[in-house]
Amino acid sequence: MSLSTLESPIEFLKGVGPQRGELLRQELEIATFEDLLCHYPYRYFDRSQITKIGAINASMEYVQIAGLLVNLTEEGAGFKKRLIATLYDDTGRIELLWFQGAQWMKKTLKENERYIVFGKLSVFNGYYNIAHPEVELWNADTSIAGRQPVYSSTSKLIAKGITNRSFAKLTQALFEKVKQGDVPEILPPDILQQYGLCSRFAAMRWIHFPDTDEHEQLARRRLKWEELFVSQLLIARLRLQHTAQRGWKFEKVGDHFNDFFKLHLPFALTGAQKRVLKEIRQDTGIGKQMNRLLQGDVGSGKTIVAVMAMLLALDNGFQACIMAPTEILAQQHYFSISKLLEDMGIKVRLLTGAVKAKPRREILAELADGSAAIAVGTHALIEDSVQFKNLGLAVIDEQHRFGVGQRARLWKKNEMPPHVLVMTATPIPRTLAMTLYGDLEVSVIDELPPGRKEIKTVHRKDALRAGVMEFMRKQVDEGRQAYIVYPLIEESEKMDYESLMAGYEQVKIWFNENKYRIAMVHGRQEAGERERNMQRFVSGEADVLVATTVIEVGVNVPNASVMLIESAERFGLSQMHQLRGRVGRGADQSYCILLTGNKISDESTKRIQIMVSTTDGFKIAEQDLAMRGPGDMYGTRQSGEMKFKLADIVTDSAILEETRNAALALLSADPKLSQPQHQGIKYMLQKQGKQSHWGKIS
Ligand code: ADP
Ligand code: MG
């Protein structure tokens, strides 16, 4: 096996050279033959036909024509400079245009030569033209391409003449160098056979140059399979490591837990809460590290489960911590946990980025000497400066903002890693859970506390605003509280800020300022001010809370019965679901009003309809995943945890299931991957593990 061919620097490929090599490296990180091999086309053009220019019609997207090139002229100057040429055949003529790389094309093209031309058709002033077509001299030995792969490129590459067509040519040149033996199979033969996968080499060839649809399908399936298999193996291996990981043994249920249960629990636990506590009790009692995901829709009562699990840790002589994604949520946890435990003589401390140096030093000292039993905080808790005397349990709330890598940092907080309980309010579709949390055991709270009424959700357009406000005033008159939420999207923060302020002024008019009490929170306030305003609403001193999405997660005000979402068309599904979950927490009928502009896009309409039609978080999450894709949904696109070149965990869920099964089977048969037929895959894992966070967990 000569790996060296694939590892050859890209400039050694025929047609590349040092200059283009450098460009490819800079623009697309293509540095070696292998990188080019793995720069897959994203579609194919059918170039088997040559269309007569006179036969072109508006239904055609891409056309291939052939004829004589004339009138090569440059127009405009500077930015507006462009190159124009006319191509004609015996049935008509058409204009060709270049805006980028005009200079380079001018040098390349020759007037009065015959060219074969391919590109996307557009219409200008009633005439067809083709901008940035692919052109090639047309003579006796020009072969018609058939299916031509289409590659992603960058404008800089195109300006330097490295077009889509160049990629196809380079890849062709590549396959003159790279032979079957250079692309060794990495999947074991029994897997290839069981799942009907073609060889790695064939897949690579066919994905670039499929001679039939069937070959293209085979190639895609094989390459997606490989991607997902590698990631599932990494996850399965992590899970195996977890199960083998020794952990602290919580031997008993002691006074903290029992006293709380008997004397301080403000309500009866639901069956689901009891079941989950039992699972946690079991997990933590056997001397192995717990890694458990607690899934439960908004309002299902995860906090109390976390609190009781922490008491269990305390009963066994350990400390516990709970980590939240935002300052406000950490504060709220701190208040509610302190309140729940107030008569129990347990020291609870809040540690966030906002804590000033002096109190911070005190808190750090209390955590280090063990006098503080429970720490509540944000990311600040995983910083290296935070040392615990004896951390036994770490709870992570609203998990999707923490990555696998951050979770791993918690492990280092004690001689043996603490038990980890991850809680997520956004129900995660199964396929995504398999990818993101495949290393965790899963508990589900599938039951809401008793007495909850289904939240009534309606869509109202701006024209009906007066009626909406009237309705909200009535609710407040009956003693309820109301949220009014405005979008705040980072890129246009300034504009959103202005619209929030304008909205606030309006609200003050709709709700007579002298009669109703209005509070406002947003991300530009200083933490202290934001907290005071939030507190006014939490304590019932304010009737209406005008807010941006800073209140999205976790905030708990059971007396609030109306959630009005302004410009709802700008919110994503799971965000709206989270927001809606802020109401319906008490015994009263609650309402969610989605206020939108009078005209909204089809996609926004669809999202709003989904919200109106169901309050089931799982259904909403499935729809969200299908509409948006996993990267957007969980903000994991940059984290590298779900970067697949070809696979899509929504549409390829069947392959995902196969690879998960295959990964589990492989690891149970050969846990260390020491058998000879598993060396290829082992090599792949090492390579991938280094690139992702997973490599850091060992
Ligand atoms: P989430 O799962 O969204 O974090 P919380 O833990 O904030 O939900 O709980 C939502 C609300 O339900 C809180 O007001 C909490 O006190 C209340 N709650 C939780 N469990 C029960 C229960 N078993 N019976 C009644 N109310 C409950
Ligand atoms: Mg919560």
XYZ file of C-alpha atoms and ligand atoms in Angstrom:
726
model
C 0.000 0.000 0.000
C 1.627 3.199 -1.073
C 0.107 5.923 1.021
C 2.608 8.327 -0.387
C 0.662 8.918 -3.590
C -2.300 10.291 -1.672
C -0.049 12.305 0.551
C 1.687 14.019 -2.368
C 1.511 17.808 -2.219
C -1.158 19.115 -4.545
C 1.259 21.214 -6.621
C 2.784 17.999 -7.972
C -0.421 17.189 -9.790
C -0.362 17.815 -13.517
C -2.018 21.164 -14.197
C -1.526 22.581 -10.699
C 1.989 23.855 -10.005
C 3.173 26.060 -7.136
C 0.913 29.063 -7.743
C -2.355 27.262 -8.140
C -1.276 24.868 -5.397
C -0.929 27.741 -2.968
C -4.332 29.082 -3.996
C -6.039 25.743 -3.517
C -4.459 25.431 -0.108
C -5.517 28.897 0.971
C -8.999 28.868 -0.428
C -10.196 25.313 0.093
C -7.565 23.697 2.310
C -6.701 21.343 -0.494
C -3.069 20.551 0.228
C -2.625 16.974 -0.926
C -3.881 14.549 -3.557
C -6.112 13.073 -0.914
C -7.700 16.438 -0.129
C -8.599 16.841 -3.777
C -9.921 13.306 -3.890
C -12.193 14.169 -0.981
C -13.383 17.428 -2.506
C -16.597 15.823 -3.705
C -18.879 17.286 -6.332
C -22.235 18.471 -5.038
C -24.110 17.847 -8.261
C -23.582 16.833 -11.880
C -24.348 18.529 -15.138
C -25.714 16.587 -18.011
C -23.370 17.485 -20.827
C -24.270 14.736 -23.192
C -26.357 16.992 -25.434
C -25.502 20.040 -27.496
C -28.487 22.378 -27.825
C -29.009 24.514 -30.876
C -29.032 28.175 -29.881
C -32.313 28.693 -31.702
C -33.900 25.932 -29.623
C -33.107 27.496 -26.261
C -36.190 28.165 -24.173
C -36.917 29.570 -20.757
C -37.521 26.170 -19.181
C -33.838 25.297 -19.520
C -31.628 25.933 -16.520
C -28.228 24.977 -17.883
C -27.420 24.668 -21.562
C -24.567 23.374 -23.638
C -24.113 25.012 -26.980
C -21.400 25.119 -29.617
C -20.456 27.733 -32.172
C -18.184 30.515 -33.319
C -16.990 33.129 -30.851
C -16.984 36.750 -32.090
C -17.119 40.336 -30.845
C -14.907 39.854 -27.828
C -15.087 43.248 -26.111
C -14.368 44.756 -22.759
C -16.840 47.191 -21.253
C -16.805 49.500 -18.253
C -13.925 50.156 -15.910
C -12.777 49.278 -12.423
C -15.392 47.340 -10.501
C -17.816 47.383 -13.370
C -15.389 45.986 -15.883
C -16.767 43.062 -17.812
C -16.016 40.992 -20.837
C -18.639 40.284 -23.477
C -18.595 37.926 -26.428
C -21.131 36.579 -28.878
C -21.434 32.952 -29.789
C -23.421 31.904 -32.787
C -24.375 28.768 -34.597
C -26.506 28.198 -37.670
C -29.737 28.786 -35.698
C -29.026 31.886 -33.616
C -26.733 33.864 -31.378
C -26.282 34.396 -27.687
C -24.236 36.685 -25.472
C -21.575 35.413 -23.084
C -20.522 37.519 -20.093
C -17.721 37.583 -17.549
C -17.636 39.895 -14.556
C -15.043 38.068 -12.524
C -11.755 37.080 -14.056
C -12.484 39.158 -17.157
C -8.799 39.884 -17.526
C -7.816 36.268 -17.482
C -10.579 35.206 -19.860
C -9.639 37.924 -22.305
C -6.176 36.513 -22.571
C -7.492 32.982 -22.975
C -10.309 33.382 -25.458
C -9.705 33.741 -29.173
C -12.075 35.428 -31.569
C -13.233 33.527 -34.627
C -12.602 30.181 -33.010
C -15.185 27.503 -32.432
C -16.059 26.819 -28.794
C -18.192 24.460 -26.860
C -19.908 26.437 -24.134
C -21.807 25.406 -21.030
C -23.509 27.478 -18.366
C -26.541 28.804 -16.628
C -29.068 30.562 -18.734
C -30.381 33.969 -17.765
C -32.519 36.581 -19.472
C -31.697 40.243 -19.791
C -33.865 42.730 -21.669
C -35.658 39.867 -23.328
C -32.473 38.225 -24.597
C -30.813 35.087 -23.298
C -27.283 35.239 -22.068
C -24.852 33.082 -20.117
C -22.646 34.547 -17.420
C -19.353 32.851 -16.588
C -19.873 29.923 -18.900
C -17.398 27.106 -19.139
C -15.726 27.316 -22.502
C -13.512 24.959 -24.355
C -12.098 25.024 -27.839
C -14.177 22.770 -30.026
C -12.381 20.682 -32.546
C -12.244 17.168 -33.853
C -10.874 15.689 -30.630
C -13.150 17.442 -28.178
C -15.043 14.720 -26.450
C -18.465 15.492 -25.094
C -18.329 15.057 -21.376
C -21.551 13.254 -20.510
C -22.025 13.774 -16.785
C -19.854 16.516 -15.473
C -19.214 16.831 -11.767
C -19.862 20.240 -10.228
C -17.570 21.347 -7.429
C -17.789 24.160 -4.973
C -15.187 26.814 -5.604
C -14.517 30.338 -4.429
C -14.678 33.618 -6.295
C -10.955 34.055 -5.870
C -10.255 30.703 -7.499
C -12.661 31.455 -10.315
C -11.002 34.829 -10.868
C -7.718 32.966 -11.302
C -9.271 30.680 -13.831
C -9.760 27.684 -11.550
C -13.326 27.007 -12.497
C -15.574 24.126 -12.008
C -14.327 22.677 -15.248
C -10.752 22.944 -13.985
C -11.668 20.908 -10.957
C -13.118 18.226 -13.162
C -9.914 18.198 -15.187
C -7.690 18.125 -12.125
C -9.671 15.275 -10.683
C -9.347 13.472 -13.967
C -5.594 13.981 -13.833
C -5.687 12.740 -10.272
C -7.205 9.440 -11.308
C -4.364 8.939 -13.750
C -2.031 8.929 -10.758
C -4.135 7.390 -8.056
C -4.781 3.714 -8.522
C -6.811 1.150 -6.669
C -3.853 0.283 -4.467
C -3.492 3.871 -3.345
C -6.959 3.917 -1.847
C -6.961 0.956 0.490
C -10.215 -0.363 1.858
C -10.749 0.618 5.458
C -13.996 -1.161 6.180
C -13.768 -4.838 7.109
C -14.995 -7.257 4.421
C -17.909 -8.608 6.447
C -19.334 -5.110 6.856
C -18.986 -4.383 3.146
C -20.879 -7.533 2.449
C -23.548 -7.237 5.091
C -24.473 -3.684 4.162
C -23.934 -3.951 0.418
C -21.236 -1.301 0.192
C -18.940 -0.780 -2.763
C -15.184 -0.532 -2.287
C -13.616 2.707 -1.173
C -11.767 3.142 -4.438
C -14.861 2.539 -6.545
C -16.798 5.006 -4.400
C -14.146 7.668 -4.866
C -14.119 7.154 -8.613
C -17.848 7.053 -9.012
C -18.581 10.051 -6.883
C -16.422 12.155 -9.154
C -17.248 10.423 -12.417
C -20.382 8.334 -12.148
C -21.135 6.557 -15.401
C -24.631 5.664 -14.240
C -27.122 6.838 -11.629
C -26.736 3.549 -9.888
C -23.001 3.999 -9.487
C -23.493 7.471 -8.155
C -25.956 6.174 -5.572
C -23.592 3.392 -4.565
C -20.729 5.823 -4.199
C -22.723 8.247 -2.073
C -24.093 5.537 0.119
C -20.672 4.088 0.708
C -19.045 7.423 1.563
C -21.870 8.578 3.813
C -21.794 5.219 5.499
C -18.112 5.579 6.199
C -18.522 9.070 7.650
C -21.327 8.099 9.948
C -19.665 4.836 10.903
C -16.523 6.613 12.030
C -18.513 9.058 14.145
C -20.643 6.300 15.634
C -17.522 4.327 16.472
C -16.053 7.337 18.244
C -19.236 7.752 20.233
C -19.573 4.066 21.012
C -15.973 3.948 22.159
C -16.576 6.927 24.399
C -19.588 5.200 25.830
C -17.539 2.085 26.504
C -14.969 4.221 28.246
C -17.728 5.739 30.349
C -19.090 2.375 31.375
C -15.632 1.174 32.257
C -14.891 4.375 34.151
C -14.793 3.873 37.885
C -16.801 6.452 39.784
C -17.739 7.538 43.268
C -20.090 5.243 45.062
C -23.079 6.929 46.672
C -23.774 4.198 49.192
C -26.749 5.564 51.028
C -29.802 7.762 51.010
C -29.247 9.986 54.031
C -30.731 12.789 56.084
C -30.513 15.561 53.519
C -32.484 13.622 50.991
C -34.980 12.182 53.445
C -35.604 15.429 55.316
C -36.140 17.279 52.119
C -38.482 14.640 50.829
C -40.522 14.559 54.018
C -40.443 18.191 55.125
C -39.587 20.580 52.315
C -40.761 19.155 49.022
C -43.403 21.672 47.891
C -45.456 19.145 45.906
C -45.781 15.442 45.229
C -43.345 14.180 42.621
C -44.761 12.917 39.361
C -44.296 9.276 38.486
C -41.738 10.231 35.849
C -39.720 12.303 38.320
C -39.657 9.396 40.763
C -38.576 6.985 38.065
C -35.724 9.236 36.977
C -34.549 9.670 40.560
C -34.508 5.915 40.906
C -32.391 5.616 37.759
C -29.962 8.182 39.097
C -29.835 6.443 42.449
C -28.996 3.169 40.737
C -26.362 4.687 38.456
C -24.545 6.423 41.261
C -24.620 3.517 43.647
C -22.501 0.968 41.819
C -19.052 2.524 41.814
C -19.098 3.537 38.149
C -19.299 6.998 36.750
C -22.785 8.074 35.730
C -23.194 9.868 32.404
C -26.875 10.429 32.051
C -28.979 12.652 29.859
C -32.253 13.802 31.353
C -34.650 14.784 28.648
C -37.895 16.501 29.528
C -40.001 19.086 27.833
C -40.105 22.625 29.175
C -41.976 22.752 32.448
C -41.747 19.033 33.111
C -39.922 19.646 36.398
C -36.288 18.769 35.870
C -34.945 21.197 38.457
C -36.342 19.372 41.443
C -34.839 16.133 40.160
C -31.463 17.833 39.943
C -31.812 19.211 43.446
C -32.640 15.832 44.909
C -29.783 14.181 43.055
C -27.482 16.811 44.535
C -28.802 16.062 48.026
C -27.924 12.446 47.412
C -24.358 13.515 46.686
C -24.267 15.590 49.882
C -25.586 12.651 51.892
C -22.528 10.702 50.803
C -20.037 13.377 51.766
C -19.657 14.971 48.344
C -20.202 18.408 46.897
C -22.404 19.038 43.860
C -22.679 21.720 41.227
C -25.193 22.814 38.642
C -24.171 24.682 35.550
C -26.477 26.802 33.387
C -25.858 28.408 29.997
C -26.692 31.989 30.936
C -26.163 34.352 33.816
C -29.888 34.904 34.342
C -30.665 31.230 34.418
C -27.827 30.561 36.834
C -29.154 33.296 39.084
C -32.626 31.897 38.949
C -31.422 28.428 39.814
C -29.475 29.928 42.643
C -32.540 31.671 44.060
C -34.888 28.748 43.698
C -32.405 26.187 45.012
C -31.446 28.397 47.948
C -35.123 28.823 48.723
C -35.912 25.123 48.509
C -33.038 24.321 50.827
C -33.249 27.382 53.072
C -34.082 25.647 56.338
C -31.639 22.820 55.846
C -28.352 24.439 56.744
C -26.782 23.748 53.359
C -24.427 26.348 51.962
C -25.276 27.139 48.326
C -23.023 29.485 46.362
C -23.405 31.289 43.041
C -20.393 31.565 40.792
C -20.647 33.342 37.451
C -18.464 35.639 35.419
C -20.202 38.616 37.006
C -19.058 37.818 40.547
C -16.500 40.415 41.635
C -12.981 39.540 42.657
C -13.393 39.641 46.416
C -16.554 37.556 46.857
C -15.164 35.326 44.152
C -12.076 34.583 46.194
C -14.284 33.737 49.157
C -16.463 31.416 47.119
C -13.444 29.695 45.612
C -12.071 29.178 49.120
C -15.362 27.730 50.334
C -15.519 25.332 47.408
C -11.933 24.291 47.938
C -12.302 23.643 51.665
C -15.671 22.003 51.235
C -17.684 24.396 53.399
C -19.858 25.284 50.392
C -21.770 22.158 49.470
C -23.516 23.255 46.291
C -22.203 25.536 43.572
C -24.563 27.067 41.055
C -23.050 28.828 38.087
C -22.274 29.304 34.447
C -19.242 28.245 32.374
C -17.280 29.992 35.103
C -17.528 26.729 37.046
C -15.376 24.767 34.635
C -12.485 27.186 34.732
C -9.281 25.734 36.067
C -9.220 28.147 39.004
C -12.312 26.458 40.415
C -11.258 23.623 42.716
C -13.622 21.514 44.728
C -12.756 19.645 47.870
C -14.719 16.646 46.740
C -17.048 17.088 43.791
C -19.329 14.081 43.377
C -22.014 15.265 40.962
C -22.147 17.848 38.214
C -25.483 18.792 36.691
C -25.524 20.588 33.349
C -28.791 22.330 32.575
C -29.940 23.106 29.049
C -27.196 21.004 27.613
C -27.310 21.946 23.980
C -25.116 24.946 24.582
C -22.300 22.858 25.995
C -20.250 20.643 23.753
C -18.871 17.190 24.411
C -15.491 18.809 25.014
C -16.757 21.092 27.750
C -18.412 18.201 29.443
C -15.045 16.504 29.474
C -13.484 19.358 31.421
C -15.758 18.594 34.329
C -14.173 15.213 34.601
C -10.975 16.748 35.796
C -12.547 18.345 38.856
C -11.852 15.441 41.160
C -9.415 12.495 41.380
C -12.112 10.367 39.852
C -14.562 12.121 37.546
C -17.825 13.220 39.179
C -21.131 11.792 38.085
C -22.600 13.851 35.275
C -26.275 14.592 34.782
C -27.087 16.509 31.643
C -30.534 18.060 31.450
C -32.075 19.295 28.265
C -35.374 21.043 27.751
C -35.324 20.877 24.007
C -36.455 17.404 23.166
C -33.936 15.930 20.830
C -34.966 13.849 17.867
C -33.600 10.364 18.071
C -31.139 10.677 15.208
C -29.627 13.772 16.679
C -29.452 12.284 20.145
C -27.555 9.338 18.666
C -25.000 11.705 17.245
C -24.718 14.298 19.977
C -25.362 12.256 23.067
C -24.780 8.721 21.896
C -22.309 8.337 24.742
C -24.926 9.009 27.423
C -27.598 6.914 29.077
C -30.966 8.530 28.623
C -33.764 9.244 31.111
C -36.981 10.851 30.017
C -39.583 12.833 31.947
C -42.585 12.214 29.778
C -45.220 13.515 32.149
C -46.092 17.069 33.109
C -46.923 17.954 36.716
C -50.646 17.512 37.375
C -53.191 20.252 36.843
C -51.475 21.861 33.882
C -53.769 23.100 31.171
C -52.695 22.974 27.553
C -51.391 26.363 26.462
C -53.664 27.940 23.880
C -51.599 29.194 20.980
C -52.852 31.615 18.345
C -51.416 33.479 15.401
C -52.390 37.147 15.077
C -51.310 39.585 12.427
C -50.274 43.126 13.197
C -53.606 44.506 12.047
C -55.209 42.868 15.078
C -52.771 44.271 17.604
C -55.368 46.373 19.456
C -57.425 43.295 20.252
C -54.337 41.433 21.445
C -53.424 44.218 23.844
C -56.969 44.378 25.122
C -56.838 40.663 25.837
C -53.552 40.988 27.686
C -54.838 43.835 29.835
C -57.760 41.677 30.853
C -55.435 38.879 31.909
C -53.391 41.294 33.983
C -56.578 42.706 35.506
C -57.342 39.194 36.672
C -54.055 39.146 38.510
C -51.915 37.339 35.951
C -48.595 38.468 34.509
C -47.550 38.713 30.887
C -44.381 38.460 28.812
C -43.792 40.440 25.652
C -40.753 39.170 23.806
C -38.852 40.841 20.995
C -36.321 39.188 18.735
C -32.691 39.938 19.282
C -30.392 38.614 16.685
C -26.761 39.415 17.034
C -25.984 40.557 13.517
C -28.563 43.291 13.572
C -28.345 43.997 17.255
C -28.615 47.744 16.864
C -31.780 47.629 14.832
C -33.334 45.122 17.158
C -32.423 47.248 20.106
C -34.196 50.195 18.552
C -37.271 48.157 17.791
C -37.281 46.859 21.352
C -37.167 50.409 22.682
C -39.905 51.529 20.292
C -41.927 48.510 21.409
C -41.383 49.401 25.033
C -42.710 52.923 24.458
C -45.765 51.407 22.775
C -46.345 48.972 25.585
C -46.267 51.863 28.020
C -49.097 53.430 26.051
C -51.158 50.272 25.588
C -50.720 49.480 29.239
C -51.342 52.724 31.030
C -48.057 53.306 32.784
C -49.728 54.663 35.868
C -51.957 51.677 36.256
C -49.756 48.752 35.243
C -46.199 48.031 36.260
C -43.838 47.283 33.421
C -40.310 45.872 33.629
C -37.813 45.397 30.865
C -34.787 43.119 30.447
C -32.373 42.893 27.568
C -28.817 41.953 26.826
C -27.468 45.509 26.799
C -28.352 46.182 30.393
C -25.729 45.841 33.010
C -26.073 42.495 34.779
C -27.208 44.086 38.031
C -29.929 46.141 36.410
C -31.147 43.240 34.362
C -31.304 41.100 37.430
C -33.263 43.721 39.400
C -35.819 44.042 36.624
C -36.104 40.306 36.254
C -36.540 40.002 39.991
C -39.383 42.519 39.922
C -41.242 40.305 37.526
C -40.366 37.070 39.325
C -41.598 38.470 42.642
C -44.814 39.797 41.120
C -43.919 43.468 41.517
C -44.183 43.928 37.768
C -47.217 42.915 35.688
C -45.612 42.946 32.277
C -42.109 41.948 31.294
C -40.814 43.376 28.054
C -37.819 41.315 27.084
C -35.566 39.976 24.422
C -34.760 36.309 24.172
C -32.489 36.524 27.193
C -35.426 34.977 29.030
C -35.553 32.067 26.636
C -34.387 29.290 28.867
C -35.418 28.227 32.271
C -37.077 31.299 33.736
C -39.897 30.244 36.012
C -42.817 32.505 36.934
C -45.886 30.311 37.457
C -48.269 33.266 37.705
C -47.453 34.399 34.166
C -50.216 33.350 31.800
C -49.561 35.169 28.533
C -46.560 34.959 26.264
C -46.720 37.431 23.432
C -44.008 36.906 20.835
C -43.442 39.966 18.669
C -42.230 39.460 15.082
C -42.755 35.759 15.593
C -41.895 35.196 11.944
C -38.288 35.835 12.862
C -38.058 33.118 15.488
C -37.029 29.547 15.001
C -39.317 26.747 16.086
C -37.432 25.528 19.099
C -36.914 29.072 20.268
C -40.649 29.740 20.128
C -41.302 26.489 21.925
C -38.872 27.463 24.668
C -40.503 30.848 25.010
C -43.965 29.368 25.128
C -42.751 27.078 27.893
C -42.384 30.133 30.133
C -46.158 30.153 30.600
C -48.483 27.328 31.515
C -46.487 26.678 34.684
C -49.293 27.345 37.099
C -52.877 26.145 37.373
C -54.368 28.915 35.197
C -55.210 28.677 31.537
C -52.263 30.151 29.644
C -51.922 31.681 26.219
C -49.214 32.123 23.651
C -49.806 34.764 21.013
C -47.620 34.782 17.930
C -47.778 38.260 16.517
C -46.439 38.689 12.988
C -46.356 41.202 10.197
C -49.353 41.173 7.898
C -47.326 39.565 5.136
C -44.924 36.748 5.974
C -43.030 34.139 3.998
C -44.307 30.632 3.378
C -41.626 29.211 5.579
C -42.528 31.465 8.495
C -46.172 30.589 7.982
C -45.283 26.927 8.187
C -43.378 27.390 11.441
C -46.212 29.369 12.971
C -48.726 26.741 11.916
C -46.659 24.029 13.563
C -46.602 26.049 16.788
C -50.342 26.586 16.700
C -51.042 22.943 15.970
C -49.020 21.286 18.741
C -47.396 21.831 22.116
C -45.531 18.535 21.888
C -41.859 19.429 22.083
C -40.769 16.237 20.347
C -42.940 16.876 17.326
C -41.672 20.414 17.159
C -38.065 19.315 17.426
C -38.515 16.819 14.589
C -40.006 19.491 12.379
C -37.313 21.930 13.330
C -34.595 19.472 12.477
C -36.174 18.764 9.122
C -36.612 22.443 8.316
C -33.303 23.757 9.529
C -30.776 20.962 9.710
C -28.854 19.934 12.795
C -26.034 22.445 12.667
C -28.266 25.470 12.833
C -30.511 23.897 15.337
C -28.035 23.231 18.048
C -25.344 25.700 17.217
C -22.949 22.840 16.753
C -21.920 23.683 13.224
C -18.632 25.186 14.301
C -17.928 22.715 17.022
C -16.832 20.029 14.603
C -18.960 17.431 16.304
C -21.317 16.995 13.426
C -19.327 17.996 10.427
C -20.165 15.539 7.731
C -19.182 16.130 4.158
C -21.955 14.116 2.611
C -24.142 12.627 5.281
C -27.171 14.420 6.630
C -28.456 13.021 9.861
C -32.030 13.863 8.992
C -32.312 12.393 5.535
C -29.757 9.656 6.130
C -31.261 8.412 9.357
C -31.510 4.873 7.958
C -27.763 4.802 7.331
C -27.221 6.283 10.766
C -29.103 3.387 12.353
C -27.068 0.866 10.344
C -23.779 2.428 11.312
C -24.743 2.586 14.951
C -25.562 -1.112 14.995
C -22.412 -1.951 13.087
C -20.285 0.164 15.421
C -21.662 -1.526 18.518
C -21.202 -4.969 16.987
C -17.646 -4.234 15.907
C -16.594 -2.923 19.293
C -18.125 -5.800 21.156
C -16.310 -8.285 18.905
C -12.979 -6.470 18.945
C -12.979 -3.709 21.584
C -9.374 -2.697 21.004
C -9.593 -3.030 17.225
C -6.574 -5.267 17.270
C -7.578 -7.727 14.569
C -5.807 -7.275 11.229
C -8.972 -6.545 9.239
C -9.733 -3.660 11.596
C -6.488 -1.757 11.168
C -7.867 0.479 8.422
C -10.757 1.663 10.502
C -8.535 2.069 13.527
C -6.302 4.371 11.524
C -9.342 6.414 10.448
C -10.509 6.744 14.041
C -7.152 8.017 15.173
C -7.144 10.554 12.404
C -10.689 11.736 13.098
C -10.318 11.669 16.848
C -7.466 14.118 16.578
C -9.604 16.534 14.588
C -12.581 16.548 16.909
C -13.050 17.214 20.597
C -13.468 13.551 21.202
C -9.779 13.032 21.046
C -9.396 15.016 24.224
C -11.479 12.685 26.284
C -9.441 9.743 27.316
P -38.062 22.477 33.560
O -38.134 21.008 33.346
O -38.524 23.240 32.368
O -36.730 22.927 34.063
P -38.930 23.310 36.159
O -38.046 22.404 36.902
O -38.551 24.736 36.086
O -39.154 22.776 34.689
O -40.401 23.147 36.711
C -41.475 23.869 36.171
C -42.491 24.233 37.226
O -43.178 23.076 37.668
C -41.861 24.829 38.469
O -42.705 25.881 38.929
C -41.853 23.677 39.456
O -41.872 24.128 40.778
C -43.115 22.947 39.083
N -43.097 21.525 39.391
C -42.078 20.659 39.169
N -42.425 19.417 39.527
C -43.699 19.490 39.987
C -44.623 18.529 40.509
N -44.301 17.244 40.638
N -45.842 18.970 40.878
C -46.174 20.269 40.753
N -45.362 21.218 40.281
C -44.128 20.841 39.891
Mg -35.218 24.240 33.581
